[in-house]
Short mmCIF file of C-alpha atoms in Angstrom, two decimals:
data_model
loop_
_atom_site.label_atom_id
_atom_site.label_comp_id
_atom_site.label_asym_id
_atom_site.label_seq_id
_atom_site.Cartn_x
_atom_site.Cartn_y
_atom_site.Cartn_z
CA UNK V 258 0.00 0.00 0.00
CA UNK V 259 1.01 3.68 -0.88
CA UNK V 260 0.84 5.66 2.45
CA UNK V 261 0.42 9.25 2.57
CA UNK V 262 2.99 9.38 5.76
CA UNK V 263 6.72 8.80 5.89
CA UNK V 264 7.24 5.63 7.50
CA UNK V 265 11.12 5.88 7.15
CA UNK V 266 13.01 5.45 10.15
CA UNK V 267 16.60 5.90 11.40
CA UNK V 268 17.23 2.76 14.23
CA UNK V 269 20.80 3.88 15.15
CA UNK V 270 22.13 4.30 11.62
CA UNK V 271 20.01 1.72 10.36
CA UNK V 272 17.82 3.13 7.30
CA UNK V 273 14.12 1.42 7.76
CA UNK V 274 11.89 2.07 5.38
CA UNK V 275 9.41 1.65 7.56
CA UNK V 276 9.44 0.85 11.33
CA UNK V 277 8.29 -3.02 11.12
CA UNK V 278 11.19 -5.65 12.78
CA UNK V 279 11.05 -9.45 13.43
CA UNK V 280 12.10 -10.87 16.82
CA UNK V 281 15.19 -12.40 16.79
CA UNK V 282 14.27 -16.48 17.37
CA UNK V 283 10.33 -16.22 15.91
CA UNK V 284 11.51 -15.73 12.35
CA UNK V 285 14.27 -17.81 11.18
CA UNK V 286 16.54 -16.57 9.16
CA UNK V 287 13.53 -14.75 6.64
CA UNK V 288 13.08 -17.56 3.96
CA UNK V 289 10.98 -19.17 5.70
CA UNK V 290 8.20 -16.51 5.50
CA UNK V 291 8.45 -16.07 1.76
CA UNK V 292 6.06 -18.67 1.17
CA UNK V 293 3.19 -16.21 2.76
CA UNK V 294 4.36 -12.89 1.25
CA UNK V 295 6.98 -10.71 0.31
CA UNK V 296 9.01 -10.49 3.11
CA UNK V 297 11.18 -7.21 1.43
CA UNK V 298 7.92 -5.81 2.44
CA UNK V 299 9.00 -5.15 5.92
CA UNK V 300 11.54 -2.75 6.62
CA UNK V 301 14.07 -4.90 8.58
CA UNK V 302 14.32 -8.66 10.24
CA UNK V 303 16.43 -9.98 13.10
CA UNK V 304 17.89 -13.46 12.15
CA UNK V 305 18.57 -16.00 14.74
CA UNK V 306 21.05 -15.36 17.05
CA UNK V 307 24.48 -17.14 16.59
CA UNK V 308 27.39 -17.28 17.87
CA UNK V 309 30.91 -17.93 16.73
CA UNK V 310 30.54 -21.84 16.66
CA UNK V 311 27.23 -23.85 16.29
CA UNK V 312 24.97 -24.52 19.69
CA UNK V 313 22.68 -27.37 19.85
CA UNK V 314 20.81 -25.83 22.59
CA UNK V 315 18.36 -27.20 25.18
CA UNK V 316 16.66 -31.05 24.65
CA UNK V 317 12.29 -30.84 24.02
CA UNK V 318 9.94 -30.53 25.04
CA UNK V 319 10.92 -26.51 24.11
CA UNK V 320 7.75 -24.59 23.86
CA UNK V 321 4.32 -24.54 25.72
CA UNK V 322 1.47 -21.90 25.13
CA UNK V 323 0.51 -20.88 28.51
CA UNK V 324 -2.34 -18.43 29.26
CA UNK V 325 -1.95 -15.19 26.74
CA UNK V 326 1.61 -16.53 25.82
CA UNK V 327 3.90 -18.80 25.39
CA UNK V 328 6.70 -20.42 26.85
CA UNK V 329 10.13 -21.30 25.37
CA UNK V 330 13.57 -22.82 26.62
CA UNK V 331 15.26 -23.38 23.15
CA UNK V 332 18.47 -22.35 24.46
CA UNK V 333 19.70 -20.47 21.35
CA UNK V 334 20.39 -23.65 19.53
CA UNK V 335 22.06 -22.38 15.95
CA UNK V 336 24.18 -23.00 12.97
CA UNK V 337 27.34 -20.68 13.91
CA UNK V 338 28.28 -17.75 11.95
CA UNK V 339 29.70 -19.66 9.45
CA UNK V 340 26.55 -21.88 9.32
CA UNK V 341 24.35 -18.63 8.85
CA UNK V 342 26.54 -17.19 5.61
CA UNK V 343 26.73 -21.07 3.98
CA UNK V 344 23.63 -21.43 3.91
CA UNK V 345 21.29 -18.04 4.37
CA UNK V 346 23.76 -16.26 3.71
CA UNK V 347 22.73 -15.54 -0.25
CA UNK V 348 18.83 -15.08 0.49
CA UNK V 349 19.57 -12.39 3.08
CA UNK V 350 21.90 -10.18 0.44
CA UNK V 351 19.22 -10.74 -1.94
CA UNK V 352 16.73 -9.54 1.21
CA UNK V 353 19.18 -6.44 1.86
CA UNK V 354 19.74 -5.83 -1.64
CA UNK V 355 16.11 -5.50 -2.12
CA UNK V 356 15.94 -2.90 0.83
CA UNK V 357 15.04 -4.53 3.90
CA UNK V 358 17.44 -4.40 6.39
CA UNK V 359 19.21 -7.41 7.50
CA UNK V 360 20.23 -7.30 11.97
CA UNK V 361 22.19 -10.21 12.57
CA UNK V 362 22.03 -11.21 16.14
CA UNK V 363 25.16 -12.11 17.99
CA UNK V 364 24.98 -14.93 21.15
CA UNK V 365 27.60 -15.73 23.50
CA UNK V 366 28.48 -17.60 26.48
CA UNK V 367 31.26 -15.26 27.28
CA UNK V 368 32.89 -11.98 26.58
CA UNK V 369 35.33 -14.09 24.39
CA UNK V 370 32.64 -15.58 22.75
CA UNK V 371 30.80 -12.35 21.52
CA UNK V 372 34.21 -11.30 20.21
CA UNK V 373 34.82 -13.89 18.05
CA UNK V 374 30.97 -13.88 16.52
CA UNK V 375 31.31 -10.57 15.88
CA UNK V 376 34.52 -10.96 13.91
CA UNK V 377 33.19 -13.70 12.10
CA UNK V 378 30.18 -11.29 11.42
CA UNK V 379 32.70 -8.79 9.93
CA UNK V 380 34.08 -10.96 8.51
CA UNK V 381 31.76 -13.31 6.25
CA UNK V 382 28.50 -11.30 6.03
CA UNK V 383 28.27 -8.27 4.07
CA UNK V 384 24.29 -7.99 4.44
CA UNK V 385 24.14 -7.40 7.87
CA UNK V 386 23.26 -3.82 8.23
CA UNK V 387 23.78 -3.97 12.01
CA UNK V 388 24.38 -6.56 14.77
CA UNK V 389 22.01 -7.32 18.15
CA UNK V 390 24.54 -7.79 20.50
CA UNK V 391 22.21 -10.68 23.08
CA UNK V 392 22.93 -10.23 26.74
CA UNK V 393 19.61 -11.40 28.02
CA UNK V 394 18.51 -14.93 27.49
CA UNK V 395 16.41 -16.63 30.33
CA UNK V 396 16.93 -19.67 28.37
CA UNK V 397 20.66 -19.46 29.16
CA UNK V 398 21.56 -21.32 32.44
CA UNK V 399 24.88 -18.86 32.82
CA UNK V 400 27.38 -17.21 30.88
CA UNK V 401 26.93 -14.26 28.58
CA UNK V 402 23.94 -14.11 28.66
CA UNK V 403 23.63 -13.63 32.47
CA UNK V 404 25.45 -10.58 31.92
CA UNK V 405 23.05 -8.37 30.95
CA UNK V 406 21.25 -7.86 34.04
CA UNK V 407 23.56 -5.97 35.55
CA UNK V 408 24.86 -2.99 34.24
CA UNK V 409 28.58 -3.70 35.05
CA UNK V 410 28.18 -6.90 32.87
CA UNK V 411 26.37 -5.38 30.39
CA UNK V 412 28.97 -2.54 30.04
CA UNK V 413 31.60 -5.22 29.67
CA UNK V 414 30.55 -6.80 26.92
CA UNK V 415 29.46 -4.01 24.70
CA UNK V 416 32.86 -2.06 25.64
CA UNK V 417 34.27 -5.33 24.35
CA UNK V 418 32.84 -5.78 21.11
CA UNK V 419 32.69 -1.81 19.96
CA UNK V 420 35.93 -1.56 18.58
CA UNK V 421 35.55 -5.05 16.65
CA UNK V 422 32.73 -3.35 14.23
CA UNK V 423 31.81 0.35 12.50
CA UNK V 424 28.60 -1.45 12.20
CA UNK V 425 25.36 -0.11 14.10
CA UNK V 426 25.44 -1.80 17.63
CA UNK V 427 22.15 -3.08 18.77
CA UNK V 428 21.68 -4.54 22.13
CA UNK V 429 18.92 -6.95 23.41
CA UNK V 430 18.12 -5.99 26.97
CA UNK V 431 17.16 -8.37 29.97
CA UNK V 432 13.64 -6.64 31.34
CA UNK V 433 15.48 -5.82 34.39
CA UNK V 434 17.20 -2.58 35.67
CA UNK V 435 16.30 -1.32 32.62
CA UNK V 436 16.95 2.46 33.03
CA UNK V 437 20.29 1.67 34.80
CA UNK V 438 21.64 -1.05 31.79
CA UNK V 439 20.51 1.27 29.10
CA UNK V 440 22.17 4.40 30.05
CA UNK V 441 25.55 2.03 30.64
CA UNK V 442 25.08 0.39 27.24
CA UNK V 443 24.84 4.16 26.04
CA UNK V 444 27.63 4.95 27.64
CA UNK V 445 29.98 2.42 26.10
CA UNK V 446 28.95 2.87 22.27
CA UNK V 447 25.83 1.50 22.02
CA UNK V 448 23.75 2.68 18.89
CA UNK V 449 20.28 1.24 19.74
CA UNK V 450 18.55 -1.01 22.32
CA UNK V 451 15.78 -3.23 22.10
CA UNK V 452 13.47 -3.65 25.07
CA UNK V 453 13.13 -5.99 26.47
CA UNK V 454 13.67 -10.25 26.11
CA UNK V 455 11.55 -12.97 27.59
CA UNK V 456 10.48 -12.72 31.36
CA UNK V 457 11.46 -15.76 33.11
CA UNK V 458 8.45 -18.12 33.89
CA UNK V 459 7.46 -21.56 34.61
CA UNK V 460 4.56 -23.58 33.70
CA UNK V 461 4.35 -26.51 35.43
CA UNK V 462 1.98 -29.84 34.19
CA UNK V 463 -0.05 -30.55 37.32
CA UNK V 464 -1.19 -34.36 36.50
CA UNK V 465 3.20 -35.25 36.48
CA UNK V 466 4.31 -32.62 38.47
CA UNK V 467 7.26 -31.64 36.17
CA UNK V 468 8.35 -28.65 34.17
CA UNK V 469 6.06 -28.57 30.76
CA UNK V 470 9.36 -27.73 29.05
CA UNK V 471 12.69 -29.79 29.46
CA UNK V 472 14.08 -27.21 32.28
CA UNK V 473 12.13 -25.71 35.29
CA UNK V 474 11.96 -22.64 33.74
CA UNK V 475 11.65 -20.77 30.50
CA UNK V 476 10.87 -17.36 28.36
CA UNK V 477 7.55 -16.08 28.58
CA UNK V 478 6.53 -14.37 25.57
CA UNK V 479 3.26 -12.88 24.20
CA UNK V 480 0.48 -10.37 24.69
CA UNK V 481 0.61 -10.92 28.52
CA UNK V 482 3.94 -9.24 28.86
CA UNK V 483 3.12 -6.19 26.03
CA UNK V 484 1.82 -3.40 28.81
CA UNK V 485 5.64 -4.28 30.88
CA UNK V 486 7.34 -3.59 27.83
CA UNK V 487 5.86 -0.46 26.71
CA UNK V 488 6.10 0.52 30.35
CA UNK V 489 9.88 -0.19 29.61
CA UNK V 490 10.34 1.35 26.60
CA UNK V 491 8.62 4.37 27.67
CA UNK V 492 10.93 4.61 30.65
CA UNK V 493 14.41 3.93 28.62
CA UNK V 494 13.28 6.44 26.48
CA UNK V 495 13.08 8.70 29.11
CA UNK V 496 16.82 7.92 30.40
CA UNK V 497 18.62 8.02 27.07
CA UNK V 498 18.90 9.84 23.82
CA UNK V 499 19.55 6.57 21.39
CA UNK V 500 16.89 4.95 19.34
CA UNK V 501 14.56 1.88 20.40
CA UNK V 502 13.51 -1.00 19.09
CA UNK V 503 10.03 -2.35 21.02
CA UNK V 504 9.32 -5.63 21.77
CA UNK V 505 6.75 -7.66 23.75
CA UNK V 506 3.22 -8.91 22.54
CA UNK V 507 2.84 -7.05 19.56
CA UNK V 508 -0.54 -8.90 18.00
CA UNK V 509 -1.72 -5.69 16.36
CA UNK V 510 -1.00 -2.36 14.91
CA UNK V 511 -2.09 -0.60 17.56
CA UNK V 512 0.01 -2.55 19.48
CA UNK V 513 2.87 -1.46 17.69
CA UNK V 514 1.67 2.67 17.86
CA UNK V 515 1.51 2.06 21.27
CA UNK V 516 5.44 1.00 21.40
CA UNK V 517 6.25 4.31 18.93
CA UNK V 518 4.16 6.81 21.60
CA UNK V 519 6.03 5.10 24.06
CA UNK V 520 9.75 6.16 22.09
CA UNK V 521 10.39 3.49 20.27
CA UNK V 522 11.54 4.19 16.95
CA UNK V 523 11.03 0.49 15.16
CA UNK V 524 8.69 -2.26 16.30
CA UNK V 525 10.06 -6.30 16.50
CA UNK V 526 6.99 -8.40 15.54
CA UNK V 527 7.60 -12.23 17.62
CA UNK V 528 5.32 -14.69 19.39
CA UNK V 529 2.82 -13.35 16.40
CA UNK V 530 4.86 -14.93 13.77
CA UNK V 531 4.03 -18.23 15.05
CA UNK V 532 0.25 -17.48 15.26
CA UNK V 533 -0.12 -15.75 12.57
CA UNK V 534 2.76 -16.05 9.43
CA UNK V 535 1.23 -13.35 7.90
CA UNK V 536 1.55 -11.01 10.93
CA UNK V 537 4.22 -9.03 10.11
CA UNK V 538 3.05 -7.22 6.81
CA UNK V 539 -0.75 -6.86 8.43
CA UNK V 540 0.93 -5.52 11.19
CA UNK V 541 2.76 -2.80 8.84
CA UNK V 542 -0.73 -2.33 7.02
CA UNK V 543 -1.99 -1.73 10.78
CA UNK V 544 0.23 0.92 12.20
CA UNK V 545 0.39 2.97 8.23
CA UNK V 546 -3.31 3.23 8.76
CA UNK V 547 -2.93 4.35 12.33
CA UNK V 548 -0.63 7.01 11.34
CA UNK V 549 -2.66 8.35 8.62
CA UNK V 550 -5.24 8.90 11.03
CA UNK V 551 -3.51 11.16 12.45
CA UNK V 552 -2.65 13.79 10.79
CA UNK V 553 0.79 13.96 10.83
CA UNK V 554 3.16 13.46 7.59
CA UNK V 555 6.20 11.63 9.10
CA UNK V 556 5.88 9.13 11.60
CA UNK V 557 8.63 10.12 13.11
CA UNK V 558 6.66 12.89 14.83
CA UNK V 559 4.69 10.49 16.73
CA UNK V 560 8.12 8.91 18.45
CA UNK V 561 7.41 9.57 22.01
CA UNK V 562 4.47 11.61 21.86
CA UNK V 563 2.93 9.99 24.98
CA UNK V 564 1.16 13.04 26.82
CA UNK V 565 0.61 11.08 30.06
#
């Protein structure tokens, strides 16, 4: 559809034409979605995250829908960086090439770890127009991961990885300490955050008395946890002057307006691309009417514009 509003964005140094992500772990690596539309339709997507050398991650039972969400202890099981570029690797320059930006999430057990991914990034995949840097992975016993809920740890690994790329640095935050983490990711060279990761649940099968996934506990994801995160958003926007990228629950485009009053500038679509695989575009359809309606030319005017 033709809109009469800008829907261009800026995430960081990351040119969007329009403000319409995919949550790193819901979408693959973007082929798979091509089957129920364009996917150069959307302005960017957020592969899978991987790190320097393939992880199988955590046995099944993985997922469980739970009560307005679902539940998920995959444990970042992926290819490797070098798995990614063999064998994405020319669909996603064809993807970039066509104008959708390509984030390439980075994983890590250690600050070591995130290193080396992120060299191999540099490396071996020219299409990535920036790299999610993951510090916040309930699915993640210890390691990396775990490092992102403080902002000491947090600092550490983004002051780690700066000078290893000129490449916008994303970072995916834990939904903890958010104001304090984001303003210390800021600090060391971050060029955009997204808010927030899974909350840590359980969901428990009362007839065996065991975890419904293969650990105790696990990612909650889906529209339960979308008023936290624009709660989140709204108050990391408040504490720091470098783009956003919402995420939590997004089912509809209001959903996502909500996430741009709040300050974000781009919107990750996630749980909804396994409801729904046409979510992502009807989203985008969703939020261009919304902004149309009201009044504005540029949607970057409505970043923020929560009046309380």
């Amino acid at each position: 559809m033709v809109s009469k509003v800008n829907m261009a964005v800026d995430l960081g140094g990351i040119k969007m034409k329009n403000p319409i992500n995919t949550a790193s772990g819901t979408y693959g690596f973007g082929w798979q979605f091509e089957g129920f539309y364009d996917v150069s339709r959307l302005g960017a997507i957020t592969t899978k995250g991987c790190a320097a050398e393939p992880w199988p991650g955590n046995p099944a039972p993985r997922m469980a829908e739970v009560t307005s969400g679902m539940m998920n202890s995959v444990g970042l099981q992926n290819p490797g960086v070098r798995g990614l570029v063999d064998s994405y690797g020319e669909y996603l320059q064809q993807l970039s090439d066509k104008g959708t930006q390509v984030i390439c999430q980075v994983a890590g057990h250690s600050v070591d770890e995130y290193v080396r991914a992120v060299d191999l990034f540099e490396e071996l995949a020219p299409f990535a127009a920036g790299l999610e840097i993951n510090i916040s992975c309930p699915n993640i016993a210890a390691g990396g991961c775990a490092m992102g809920s403080t902002p000491e740890g947090a600092a550490e690994v983004i002051r780690a990885v700066r000078s290893h790329t000129k490449r916008p640095l994303l970072v995916k935050m834990a939904p903890a300490r958010v104001v304090e983490v984001a303003q210390a990711l800021e600090a060391e060279g971050a060029d955009a955050l997204t808010v927030i990761n899974s909350i840590s649940g359980m969901a428990i099968d009362v007839d065996t008395r065991r975890s419904r996934l293969s650990r105790p506990t696990g990612g909650m994801s889906g529209p339960a946890l979308h008023p936290i995160a624009v709660r989140m958003v709204w108050e990391v926007h408040n504490a720091v002057n470098i783009p956003i990228v919402g995420v939590g629950g997004v089912m509809t485009g209001r959903d996502a307006a909500e996430f741009i009053l709040a300050g974000a500038t781009s919107v990750s679509v996630g749980m909804a691309n396994l409801v729904d695989p046409t979510a992502a575009p009807r989203i985008l359809d969703e939020l261009t009417e919304w902004a149309e309606s009201q009044g504005i030319s540029d949607i970057n005017e409505l970043i923020g514009a929560f009046e309380g």
